[in-house]
Amino acid sequence: MPDTTSGALSGVGVGTGAAVGTAVVLAPAARPPAGEPADPTAGPRIREAFDAVAAELRRRAESAAGTGAGTTADVLQATALMAADPGLLAVVDQRLAAGSGPATAVDEAVEQFCAVLAASGPYLAERVTDLRDVRDRVVARVLGLPEPGVPQLDGPSVVVARDLAPADTAALDLSLVVGIVTELGGPTSHTAIIAAQFDIPCVVRVAGAMGLTAGSAVAVDARTGAVTPEPPASLREEVEARRAARAALAASAGGPGRTADGTAVQLLANVGTLEDADRAAALDVEGVGLFRTEVLFLDRASAPTLQEQTDAYARVFTAFGDRKVVVRTLDAGADKPLAFVDVAAEENPALGVRGLRTSRRHPELLATQLAALAAAAERTGAQPWVMAPMVSTPDEARQFAAQARAAGLSTVGAMVEVPAAALRARRLVAAGLDFVSLGTNDLTQYAMAADRLEGDLADLLDPWQPAVLQLVQATGTVEVPVGVCGEAARDPLLALVLVGLGVRSLSMAPAAVPAVRFALSRTDLGTCTKMADAALEADSPDDARGAAARFADADVLAL
Ligand code: PEP
Ligand code: MG
């Protein structure tokens, strides 16, 4: 349990690590106040704010160029130019003269420019986000508030934010981030997934996190969910000991995953970007169990071409050589919107046109992607496994399998992340699948009717929910390979339960692999089955965890 006697805050931990670092608090973007009074004399003040923001962007561009991050430097230079655009300032003056308040005038002028950019073709449309970032910085200065977003980190830092947007995470120097604490977000939100990817201890849903003092020391414990300001020496030592033990585990015996009695359980990596893939390829993993291809294109305004996609996939196949690579076709929509996949406004996007369903409206996207995967396989000699997200019915499985095979891909599967697919997994497989992979993040959200982004429902979103385990059990009996590629796979104890339910590959953030490998090596298959049976009999996640733990090796429980 979190230690709340020492002024610790508590939230929902993601993963099992712990760290101590300096709190860096990210200020949220300030909005112009409603009914802001007019101030026709504010022009010079606003000009100064734009100048200061442009100068800061130029400074960051120079330092990015100095570190060899050429693309980042170019984007920052381009953004600095926009911040210094006289046309933009002329519109601000017009809005001031028309009676808008200073921050409101900045907002209106920028939105006017954004509308023009958005209508000027894909390249310029991509600059809208950058221009809005300039607006947020200028508005903050005009209102005398701290600038939003990501400050430069000087040393090991615990990043504290209300919530982290993917763009914030991208701007962070992750090599200096030792912990992440957010007030909002959920355990399967993308911030949490990125934290796992980089093995950064993370605690979400921490009430009062924004009250942490910037610059002070803070300890983050992802196992207990405790966030302790000014940790005492004893806690610092404990955290240090745990970090050393994890590092030792990571350096210990590797190789393929096996239970204590020799059942093979493949240990695979989840990757999103090409950099992720390069990093994972250098590690002791048996391949990729989930290549989230949509992550490659999250910041794209226009659809990637056949050539661009072929090159990207070929790079990943080459990096992994003979090792297995499971590619997921674009999972656009809901929590992963892609600008070039246009779906009409939806009341409930998680229940809407997402995943494979987007190909009903945009069949050309799937056709191009399958052709690119086949071309990349041909070019590199790889034999990728290709699966579709959000498959719900045997008909969808049949159509996808037929289309993928017609494109020249020979190993075709589906994600099982909708309860209907889990319950009818045998029928899906009979429709022509070679394998299935359980996406426990979405499976939990849909089984429990709890939005995965709604951190207030973290208890329902726990993959130890017995109902979720029962859906895994229903899937685990099919006669083709069954894997898990959701976050559940990286919890060592839960991984054992999944194996007991019939799962034979586990895909996770690579940093989690050593602990899961260790847990498998200490547990035989019969024990995994007993753990699974006991967990299925429970009525709550805590009871399921407790029931499985009774069979576990003490060293596994200490991970
Ligand atoms: C899942 O839903 O478990 C999954 C692996 O896919 P994503 O998290 O990308 O939706
Ligand atoms: Mg999913």
PDB file of N, CA and C and ligand atoms in Angstrom, residues 188 190 193 270 290 292 294 328 331 335-336 354 415 417 438-443 452 485-487, ligand 1:
ATOM      1  N   THR A 188      -3.773   2.569 -19.096  1.00  0.00           N
ATOM      2  CA  THR A 188      -3.475   2.121 -20.464  1.00  0.00           C
ATOM      3  C   THR A 188      -3.478   3.302 -21.423  1.00  0.00           C
ATOM      4  N   HIS A 190      -1.833   6.476 -23.534  1.00  0.00           N
ATOM      5  CA  HIS A 190      -0.598   6.392 -24.308  1.00  0.00           C
ATOM      6  C   HIS A 190       0.623   6.930 -23.553  1.00  0.00           C
ATOM      7  N   ILE A 193       1.803   3.973 -21.830  1.00  0.00           N
ATOM      8  CA  ILE A 193       2.439   3.017 -22.750  1.00  0.00           C
ATOM      9  C   ILE A 193       3.849   3.499 -23.088  1.00  0.00           C
ATOM     10  N   ASN A 270       6.934  -4.807 -28.128  1.00  0.00           N
ATOM     11  CA  ASN A 270       5.974  -3.896 -28.765  1.00  0.00           C
ATOM     12  C   ASN A 270       6.758  -2.696 -29.286  1.00  0.00           C
ATOM     13  N   LEU A 290       4.093  -6.854 -31.615  1.00  0.00           N
ATOM     14  CA  LEU A 290       3.117  -5.819 -32.008  1.00  0.00           C
ATOM     15  C   LEU A 290       3.874  -4.628 -32.555  1.00  0.00           C
ATOM     16  N   ARG A 292       2.961  -1.283 -33.922  1.00  0.00           N
ATOM     17  CA  ARG A 292       1.792  -0.395 -34.030  1.00  0.00           C
ATOM     18  C   ARG A 292       2.043   0.572 -35.188  1.00  0.00           C
ATOM     19  N   GLU A 294       0.330   2.585 -36.909  1.00  0.00           N
ATOM     20  CA  GLU A 294      -0.269   3.935 -36.922  1.00  0.00           C
ATOM     21  C   GLU A 294       0.635   4.943 -36.216  1.00  0.00           C
ATOM     22  N   ARG A 328       0.799  -4.894 -37.143  1.00  0.00           N
ATOM     23  CA  ARG A 328      -0.633  -4.602 -37.081  1.00  0.00           C
ATOM     24  C   ARG A 328      -0.966  -3.536 -38.115  1.00  0.00           C
ATOM     25  N   ASP A 331      -4.296   1.147 -36.870  1.00  0.00           N
ATOM     26  CA  ASP A 331      -5.365   1.154 -35.871  1.00  0.00           C
ATOM     27  C   ASP A 331      -5.730   2.615 -35.621  1.00  0.00           C
ATOM     28  N   ASP A 335      -8.608   6.665 -29.510  1.00  0.00           N
ATOM     29  CA  ASP A 335      -7.469   7.270 -28.830  1.00  0.00           C
ATOM     30  C   ASP A 335      -6.276   7.481 -29.756  1.00  0.00           C
ATOM     31  N   LYS A 336      -6.354   6.997 -31.014  1.00  0.00           N
ATOM     32  CA  LYS A 336      -5.234   7.173 -31.942  1.00  0.00           C
ATOM     33  C   LYS A 336      -5.715   7.806 -33.248  1.00  0.00           C
ATOM     34  N   ARG A 354     -13.245   2.633 -36.067  1.00  0.00           N
ATOM     35  CA  ARG A 354     -11.820   2.616 -35.719  1.00  0.00           C
ATOM     36  C   ARG A 354     -11.245   1.264 -36.109  1.00  0.00           C
ATOM     37  N   MET A 415      -6.271  -9.307 -34.168  1.00  0.00           N
ATOM     38  CA  MET A 415      -6.227  -8.999 -32.744  1.00  0.00           C
ATOM     39  C   MET A 415      -7.559  -9.406 -32.148  1.00  0.00           C
ATOM     40  N   GLU A 417      -9.594  -8.179 -29.335  1.00  0.00           N
ATOM     41  CA  GLU A 417      -9.677  -7.088 -28.348  1.00  0.00           C
ATOM     42  C   GLU A 417     -11.110  -6.617 -28.173  1.00  0.00           C
ATOM     43  N   LEU A 438      -4.133 -11.280 -28.390  1.00  0.00           N
ATOM     44  CA  LEU A 438      -5.076 -10.610 -27.497  1.00  0.00           C
ATOM     45  C   LEU A 438      -4.589  -9.207 -27.150  1.00  0.00           C
ATOM     46  N   GLY A 439      -5.416  -8.228 -27.444  1.00  0.00           N
ATOM     47  CA  GLY A 439      -5.106  -6.852 -27.053  1.00  0.00           C
ATOM     48  C   GLY A 439      -5.845  -6.585 -25.756  1.00  0.00           C
ATOM     49  N   THR A 440      -5.157  -6.820 -24.649  1.00  0.00           N
ATOM     50  CA  THR A 440      -5.873  -6.753 -23.369  1.00  0.00           C
ATOM     51  C   THR A 440      -6.257  -5.331 -22.955  1.00  0.00           C
ATOM     52  N   ASN A 441      -5.625  -4.320 -23.583  1.00  0.00           N
ATOM     53  CA  ASN A 441      -6.012  -2.948 -23.219  1.00  0.00           C
ATOM     54  C   ASN A 441      -7.445  -2.681 -23.677  1.00  0.00           C
ATOM     55  N   ASP A 442      -7.695  -2.941 -24.953  1.00  0.00           N
ATOM     56  CA  ASP A 442      -9.053  -2.712 -25.445  1.00  0.00           C
ATOM     57  C   ASP A 442     -10.009  -3.787 -24.952  1.00  0.00           C
ATOM     58  N   LEU A 443      -9.522  -5.016 -24.835  1.00  0.00           N
ATOM     59  CA  LEU A 443     -10.410  -6.084 -24.363  1.00  0.00           C
ATOM     60  C   LEU A 443     -10.961  -5.720 -22.975  1.00  0.00           C
ATOM     61  N   ARG A 452     -10.783   3.437 -21.660  1.00  0.00           N
ATOM     62  CA  ARG A 452      -9.408   3.232 -21.216  1.00  0.00           C
ATOM     63  C   ARG A 452      -8.692   4.529 -20.893  1.00  0.00           C
ATOM     64  N   CYS A 485      -0.570  -9.048 -26.579  1.00  0.00           N
ATOM     65  CA  CYS A 485       0.293  -7.893 -26.857  1.00  0.00           C
ATOM     66  C   CYS A 485      -0.192  -6.647 -26.126  1.00  0.00           C
ATOM     67  N   GLY A 486      -1.161  -6.809 -25.200  1.00  0.00           N
ATOM     68  CA  GLY A 486      -1.590  -5.664 -24.395  1.00  0.00           C
ATOM     69  C   GLY A 486      -0.673  -5.512 -23.194  1.00  0.00           C
ATOM     70  N   GLU A 487      -0.927  -4.474 -22.400  1.00  0.00           N
ATOM     71  CA  GLU A 487      -0.051  -4.172 -21.264  1.00  0.00           C
ATOM     72  C   GLU A 487      -0.014  -5.310 -20.240  1.00  0.00           C
TER      73      GLU A 487
HETATM   74  C1  PEP B   1      -4.593  -3.424 -26.950  1.00  0.00           C
HETATM   75  O1  PEP B   1      -5.689  -2.896 -27.146  1.00  0.00           O
HETATM   76  O2  PEP B   1      -4.347  -4.157 -25.975  1.00  0.00           O
HETATM   77  C2  PEP B   1      -3.480  -3.205 -27.877  1.00  0.00           C
HETATM   78  C3  PEP B   1      -2.369  -3.892 -27.775  1.00  0.00           C
HETATM   79  O3  PEP B   1      -3.611  -2.235 -28.807  1.00  0.00           O
HETATM   80  P1  PEP B   1      -3.539  -0.651 -28.494  1.00  0.00           P
HETATM   81  O4  PEP B   1      -3.109  -0.471 -27.074  1.00  0.00           O
HETATM   82  O5  PEP B   1      -2.602  -0.089 -29.479  1.00  0.00           O
HETATM   83  O6  PEP B   1      -4.969  -0.254 -28.735  1.00  0.00           O
END
